[in-house]
mmCIF file of C-alpha atoms in Angstrom:
data_model
loop_
_atom_site.group_PDB
_atom_site.id
_atom_site.type_symbol
_atom_site.label_atom_id
_atom_site.label_comp_id
_atom_site.label_asym_id
_atom_site.label_seq_id
_atom_site.Cartn_x
_atom_site.Cartn_y
_atom_site.Cartn_z
ATOM 1 C CA SER A 138 130.668 -152.725 -97.490
ATOM 2 C CA GLN A 139 127.302 -151.530 -99.040
ATOM 3 C CA THR A 140 125.394 -153.601 -101.711
ATOM 4 C CA ILE A 141 122.414 -152.763 -103.372
ATOM 5 C CA HIS A 142 119.814 -155.437 -104.936
ATOM 6 C CA GLN A 143 117.257 -155.356 -107.429
ATOM 7 C CA TRP A 144 114.677 -158.020 -108.491
ATOM 8 C CA PRO A 145 113.587 -159.201 -110.633
ATOM 9 C CA ALA A 146 116.223 -158.868 -113.360
ATOM 10 C CA THR A 147 113.684 -159.063 -116.163
ATOM 11 C CA LEU A 148 110.034 -158.953 -116.276
ATOM 12 C CA VAL A 149 107.529 -159.315 -119.126
ATOM 13 C CA GLN A 150 104.149 -158.360 -118.284
ATOM 14 C CA PRO A 151 101.108 -157.830 -120.269
ATOM 15 C CA VAL A 152 99.275 -154.267 -120.509
ATOM 16 C CA GLY A 153 97.019 -153.414 -117.793
ATOM 17 C CA SER A 154 98.729 -155.865 -115.153
ATOM 18 C CA PRO A 155 100.168 -154.662 -111.987
ATOM 19 C CA LEU A 156 103.660 -154.046 -111.294
ATOM 20 C CA SER A 157 106.037 -154.631 -108.284
ATOM 21 C CA LEU A 158 109.728 -154.030 -108.581
ATOM 22 C CA GLU A 159 111.927 -154.107 -105.333
ATOM 23 C CA CYS A 160 115.073 -152.729 -104.253
ATOM 24 C CA THR A 161 116.895 -153.233 -100.789
ATOM 25 C CA VAL A 162 120.460 -151.700 -99.597
ATOM 26 C CA GLU A 163 122.539 -153.576 -97.091
ATOM 27 C CA GLY A 164 125.300 -151.968 -95.325
ATOM 28 C CA THR A 165 124.405 -148.662 -94.737
ATOM 29 C CA SER A 166 121.390 -147.002 -92.639
ATOM 30 C CA ASN A 167 119.121 -143.953 -93.353
ATOM 31 C CA PRO A 168 120.203 -143.697 -97.141
ATOM 32 C CA ASN A 169 118.475 -141.602 -99.714
ATOM 33 C CA LEU A 170 116.765 -143.795 -102.266
ATOM 34 C CA TYR A 171 116.192 -143.431 -105.940
ATOM 35 C CA TRP A 172 114.074 -144.971 -108.839
ATOM 36 C CA TYR A 173 115.227 -144.010 -112.096
ATOM 37 C CA ARG A 174 114.294 -145.176 -115.727
ATOM 38 C CA GLN A 175 117.039 -145.863 -118.755
ATOM 39 C CA ALA A 176 115.746 -145.505 -122.192
ATOM 40 C CA ALA A 177 117.998 -146.079 -124.997
ATOM 41 C CA GLY A 178 119.403 -142.782 -126.296
ATOM 42 C CA ARG A 179 117.710 -140.672 -123.493
ATOM 43 C CA GLY A 180 120.009 -141.442 -120.630
ATOM 44 C CA LEU A 181 118.527 -141.407 -116.979
ATOM 45 C CA GLN A 182 115.415 -139.977 -116.038
ATOM 46 C CA LEU A 183 114.776 -139.784 -112.107
ATOM 47 C CA LEU A 184 111.355 -140.892 -111.374
ATOM 48 C CA PHE A 185 111.086 -141.168 -107.453
ATOM 49 C CA TYR A 186 113.329 -140.220 -104.530
ATOM 50 C CA SER A 187 113.046 -140.960 -100.583
ATOM 51 C CA VAL A 188 115.118 -139.110 -97.985
ATOM 52 C CA GLY A 189 113.527 -141.847 -95.219
ATOM 53 C CA ILE A 190 110.335 -144.303 -94.332
ATOM 54 C CA GLY A 191 107.247 -143.365 -95.860
ATOM 55 C CA GLN A 192 108.676 -140.118 -97.671
ATOM 56 C CA ILE A 193 108.388 -140.264 -101.422
ATOM 57 C CA SER A 194 109.053 -137.390 -103.980
ATOM 58 C CA SER A 195 107.745 -137.834 -107.575
ATOM 59 C CA GLU A 196 109.651 -136.138 -110.108
ATOM 60 C CA VAL A 197 107.775 -137.230 -113.324
ATOM 61 C CA PRO A 198 104.116 -137.331 -113.125
ATOM 62 C CA GLN A 199 102.814 -141.122 -114.505
ATOM 63 C CA ASN A 200 101.105 -144.103 -113.661
ATOM 64 C CA LEU A 201 103.696 -145.505 -111.398
ATOM 65 C CA SER A 202 104.239 -145.133 -107.919
ATOM 66 C CA ALA A 203 106.866 -145.705 -105.153
ATOM 67 C CA SER A 204 107.044 -146.916 -101.565
ATOM 68 C CA ARG A 205 109.517 -147.098 -98.815
ATOM 69 C CA PRO A 206 108.018 -149.620 -96.008
ATOM 70 C CA GLN A 207 111.345 -149.990 -94.324
ATOM 71 C CA ASP A 208 114.658 -147.733 -94.210
ATOM 72 C CA ARG A 209 116.428 -149.721 -96.794
ATOM 73 C CA GLN A 210 113.648 -151.124 -99.060
ATOM 74 C CA PHE A 211 112.051 -148.998 -102.022
ATOM 75 C CA ILE A 212 109.679 -150.375 -104.037
ATOM 76 C CA LEU A 213 108.036 -149.288 -107.493
ATOM 77 C CA SER A 214 104.562 -149.972 -108.445
ATOM 78 C CA SER A 215 102.004 -149.654 -110.746
ATOM 79 C CA LYS A 216 98.351 -150.820 -110.791
ATOM 80 C CA LYS A 217 97.811 -151.038 -114.478
ATOM 81 C CA LEU A 218 101.016 -151.231 -116.875
ATOM 82 C CA LEU A 219 101.213 -149.278 -120.243
ATOM 83 C CA LEU A 220 103.164 -149.975 -123.429
ATOM 84 C CA SER A 221 105.157 -146.796 -122.462
ATOM 85 C CA ASP A 222 106.097 -148.375 -119.261
ATOM 86 C CA SER A 223 108.698 -150.606 -120.834
ATOM 87 C CA GLY A 224 112.232 -150.057 -120.118
ATOM 88 C CA PHE A 225 115.190 -150.328 -117.837
ATOM 89 C CA TYR A 226 114.618 -149.676 -114.237
ATOM 90 C CA LEU A 227 117.385 -148.609 -111.985
ATOM 91 C CA CYS A 228 117.421 -148.141 -108.335
ATOM 92 C CA ALA A 229 120.418 -145.925 -106.767
ATOM 93 C CA TRP A 230 121.109 -145.208 -102.865
ATOM 94 C CA SER A 231 123.158 -142.198 -101.654
ATOM 95 C CA GLY A 232 124.796 -141.733 -98.205
ATOM 96 C CA GLY A 233 122.043 -139.073 -97.207
ATOM 97 C CA LEU A 234 124.478 -137.043 -95.039
ATOM 98 C CA ALA A 235 124.884 -134.315 -97.900
ATOM 99 C CA GLY A 236 121.579 -134.616 -99.200
ATOM 100 C CA HIS A 237 121.423 -135.392 -103.126
ATOM 101 C CA THR A 238 125.035 -134.010 -103.396
ATOM 102 C CA ASP A 239 126.485 -137.233 -102.196
ATOM 103 C CA THR A 240 127.447 -139.811 -104.782
ATOM 104 C CA GLN A 241 124.689 -142.146 -105.962
ATOM 105 C CA TYR A 242 125.483 -146.016 -106.352
ATOM 106 C CA PHE A 243 123.371 -147.910 -108.589
ATOM 107 C CA GLY A 244 121.716 -151.583 -108.647
ATOM 108 C CA PRO A 245 121.918 -154.164 -111.573
ATOM 109 C CA GLY A 246 118.723 -153.086 -112.835
ATOM 110 C CA THR A 247 115.400 -154.577 -114.062
ATOM 111 C CA ARG A 248 114.374 -154.826 -117.735
ATOM 112 C CA LEU A 249 110.500 -154.484 -118.000
ATOM 113 C CA THR A 250 108.820 -155.209 -121.173
ATOM 114 C CA VAL A 251 105.178 -154.604 -121.504
ATOM 115 C CA LEU A 252 103.333 -156.284 -124.086
ATOM 116 C CA ALA B 195 116.382 -126.097 -114.987
ATOM 117 C CA GLN B 196 119.680 -127.674 -114.898
ATOM 118 C CA SER B 197 120.368 -129.899 -118.090
ATOM 119 C CA VAL B 198 123.548 -131.904 -119.175
ATOM 120 C CA SER B 199 124.561 -132.248 -122.703
ATOM 121 C CA GLN B 200 126.994 -134.953 -123.996
ATOM 122 C CA HIS B 201 128.041 -133.899 -127.643
ATOM 123 C CA ASN B 202 128.552 -137.541 -128.965
ATOM 124 C CA HIS B 203 126.028 -139.964 -129.245
ATOM 125 C CA HIS B 204 128.699 -142.536 -130.572
ATOM 126 C CA VAL B 205 132.254 -142.368 -130.591
ATOM 127 C CA ILE B 206 134.409 -145.482 -132.569
ATOM 128 C CA LEU B 207 138.194 -145.698 -131.957
ATOM 129 C CA SER B 208 140.928 -147.754 -132.312
ATOM 130 C CA GLU B 209 142.827 -149.350 -129.439
ATOM 131 C CA ALA B 210 145.564 -147.005 -128.275
ATOM 132 C CA ALA B 211 143.750 -143.819 -129.575
ATOM 133 C CA SER B 212 143.121 -141.054 -127.339
ATOM 134 C CA LEU B 213 139.629 -140.277 -126.027
ATOM 135 C CA GLU B 214 137.879 -137.122 -125.093
ATOM 136 C CA LEU B 215 133.961 -137.177 -124.327
ATOM 137 C CA GLY B 216 132.357 -133.918 -123.903
ATOM 138 C CA CYS B 217 130.050 -132.907 -121.292
ATOM 139 C CA ASN B 218 128.572 -129.418 -120.571
ATOM 140 C CA TYR B 219 126.003 -128.512 -118.212
ATOM 141 C CA SER B 220 123.732 -125.674 -117.689
ATOM 142 C CA TYR B 221 123.584 -124.116 -113.776
ATOM 143 C CA GLY B 222 125.126 -121.116 -112.924
ATOM 144 C CA GLY B 223 125.803 -122.011 -109.107
ATOM 145 C CA THR B 224 128.044 -124.569 -107.411
ATOM 146 C CA VAL B 225 128.041 -127.922 -108.833
ATOM 147 C CA ASN B 226 128.936 -131.535 -108.028
ATOM 148 C CA LEU B 227 130.016 -133.506 -111.247
ATOM 149 C CA PHE B 228 130.142 -137.217 -111.887
ATOM 150 C CA TRP B 229 131.072 -139.607 -114.693
ATOM 151 C CA TYR B 230 129.273 -142.985 -114.750
ATOM 152 C CA VAL B 231 130.087 -145.944 -116.860
ATOM 153 C CA GLN B 232 127.983 -149.052 -118.158
ATOM 154 C CA TYR B 233 129.773 -151.929 -119.463
ATOM 155 C CA PRO B 234 128.019 -154.296 -121.760
ATOM 156 C CA GLY B 235 125.847 -156.202 -119.331
ATOM 157 C CA GLN B 236 127.037 -154.649 -116.174
ATOM 158 C CA HIS B 237 125.128 -152.057 -113.821
ATOM 159 C CA LEU B 238 126.314 -148.464 -113.716
ATOM 160 C CA GLN B 239 128.992 -147.472 -112.097
ATOM 161 C CA LEU B 240 131.027 -144.293 -110.764
ATOM 162 C CA LEU B 241 134.242 -143.668 -112.858
ATOM 163 C CA LEU B 242 134.957 -140.378 -111.025
ATOM 164 C CA LYS B 243 133.637 -137.383 -109.479
ATOM 165 C CA TYR B 244 134.173 -133.676 -108.608
ATOM 166 C CA PHE B 245 133.047 -131.979 -105.590
ATOM 167 C CA SER B 246 135.466 -129.280 -105.013
ATOM 168 C CA GLY B 247 139.413 -128.672 -105.039
ATOM 169 C CA ASP B 248 141.712 -129.615 -107.970
ATOM 170 C CA PRO B 249 139.631 -129.416 -111.039
ATOM 171 C CA LEU B 250 141.557 -132.155 -112.646
ATOM 172 C CA VAL B 251 139.956 -135.381 -111.284
ATOM 173 C CA LYS B 252 141.577 -138.558 -111.901
ATOM 174 C CA GLY B 253 139.319 -141.734 -111.703
ATOM 175 C CA ILE B 254 139.523 -145.717 -112.039
ATOM 176 C CA LYS B 255 141.017 -147.398 -115.225
ATOM 177 C CA GLY B 256 143.259 -144.430 -116.184
ATOM 178 C CA PHE B 257 140.211 -142.037 -116.808
ATOM 179 C CA GLU B 258 140.385 -138.128 -115.850
ATOM 180 C CA ALA B 259 138.257 -135.303 -116.379
ATOM 181 C CA GLU B 260 138.801 -131.584 -116.165
ATOM 182 C CA PHE B 261 136.237 -129.214 -114.678
ATOM 183 C CA ILE B 262 136.544 -125.869 -116.176
ATOM 184 C CA LYS B 263 134.016 -123.556 -114.500
ATOM 185 C CA SER B 264 133.890 -120.833 -117.072
ATOM 186 C CA LYS B 265 132.999 -123.377 -119.895
ATOM 187 C CA PHE B 266 130.582 -125.120 -117.762
ATOM 188 C CA SER B 267 132.241 -128.230 -118.944
ATOM 189 C CA PHE B 268 133.574 -131.764 -117.272
ATOM 190 C CA ASN B 269 135.222 -133.579 -120.116
ATOM 191 C CA LEU B 270 136.042 -137.110 -119.939
ATOM 192 C CA ARG B 271 139.876 -138.075 -121.145
ATOM 193 C CA LYS B 272 142.013 -141.208 -121.484
ATOM 194 C CA PRO B 273 145.431 -141.007 -123.118
ATOM 195 C CA SER B 274 145.234 -144.488 -124.719
ATOM 196 C CA VAL B 275 142.072 -146.304 -124.755
ATOM 197 C CA GLN B 276 141.513 -150.315 -124.697
ATOM 198 C CA TRP B 277 139.098 -152.783 -126.116
ATOM 199 C CA SER B 278 138.010 -153.286 -122.508
ATOM 200 C CA ASP B 279 136.697 -149.570 -122.413
ATOM 201 C CA THR B 280 133.859 -150.413 -124.759
ATOM 202 C CA ALA B 281 130.890 -149.142 -122.760
ATOM 203 C CA GLU B 282 128.288 -146.269 -122.277
ATOM 204 C CA TYR B 283 129.441 -143.348 -120.760
ATOM 205 C CA PHE B 284 127.091 -140.939 -118.840
ATOM 206 C CA CYS B 285 127.915 -137.410 -117.428
ATOM 207 C CA ALA B 286 125.768 -136.295 -114.604
ATOM 208 C CA VAL B 287 125.501 -133.355 -112.348
ATOM 209 C CA ASN B 288 123.736 -131.815 -109.222
ATOM 210 C CA ALA B 289 123.758 -128.448 -107.496
ATOM 211 C CA GLY B 290 126.250 -128.408 -104.694
ATOM 212 C CA TYR B 291 124.058 -128.027 -101.804
ATOM 213 C CA GLY B 292 122.709 -130.314 -99.351
ATOM 214 C CA GLY B 293 119.033 -131.029 -98.189
ATOM 215 C CA SER B 294 116.243 -132.794 -100.332
ATOM 216 C CA GLN B 295 117.244 -130.339 -103.586
ATOM 217 C CA GLY B 296 119.805 -130.803 -106.187
ATOM 218 C CA ASN B 297 119.047 -134.289 -107.666
ATOM 219 C CA LEU B 298 121.250 -136.014 -110.245
ATOM 220 C CA ILE B 299 120.638 -134.924 -113.816
ATOM 221 C CA PHE B 300 122.329 -137.294 -116.454
ATOM 222 C CA GLY B 301 123.281 -136.553 -119.981
ATOM 223 C CA LYS B 302 122.039 -139.064 -122.723
ATOM 224 C CA GLY B 303 125.123 -140.903 -122.741
ATOM 225 C CA THR B 304 127.742 -141.651 -125.293
ATOM 226 C CA LYS B 305 128.540 -145.128 -126.249
ATOM 227 C CA LEU B 306 132.254 -145.721 -126.879
ATOM 228 C CA SER B 307 133.242 -148.497 -129.075
ATOM 229 C CA VAL B 308 136.795 -149.463 -129.174
ATOM 230 C CA LYS B 309 138.233 -151.623 -132.145
ATOM 231 C CA PRO B 310 140.982 -154.158 -131.310
#
């Protein structure tokens, strides 16, 4: 069966520091991969999605970036964190056969606090 | 652009009460519809989904949702809630076509608190 992992589970970083959050999927190949940010009372906001290695689409302009160095690995990064980057970051995958219309399955998330 | 509205931010019910959480979306074409649930301390998980066919969809844990195309709605229902249903519920929609378009759009969520 497919599983999705995210780490770290929680992270506290100072303003201006770099960021690297990792997401890996097991049990499937060539998935679509997604990064979301969840803010209280605001639902989930799609940040990036990827349909293949090295293919990244950005939905929201900001100081974050994403990379997909391997088929089942998706990384969210920042060179310099801002206070406004605090939040709960979720990675998700979908089967990819039907594009983004396929069901998405979510990882456990990373709680990021920027101080 | 597509948008999803969930009418209630916080719903408080007693056990055995009936539940209906509203969800409306704005998109004129074919849609795929989802309800996700996030229990306290757990990750987001799929409750049920509608792609096509019978507009009354049954999901896990006794939940169901009805797609009413004319009303652009996909309300979630459960006849009798339990304390363990306390969670945050998210409605989500994407356009029903393949390829690289049609990303999932989420509502802001509804917190359900069930009193024992």
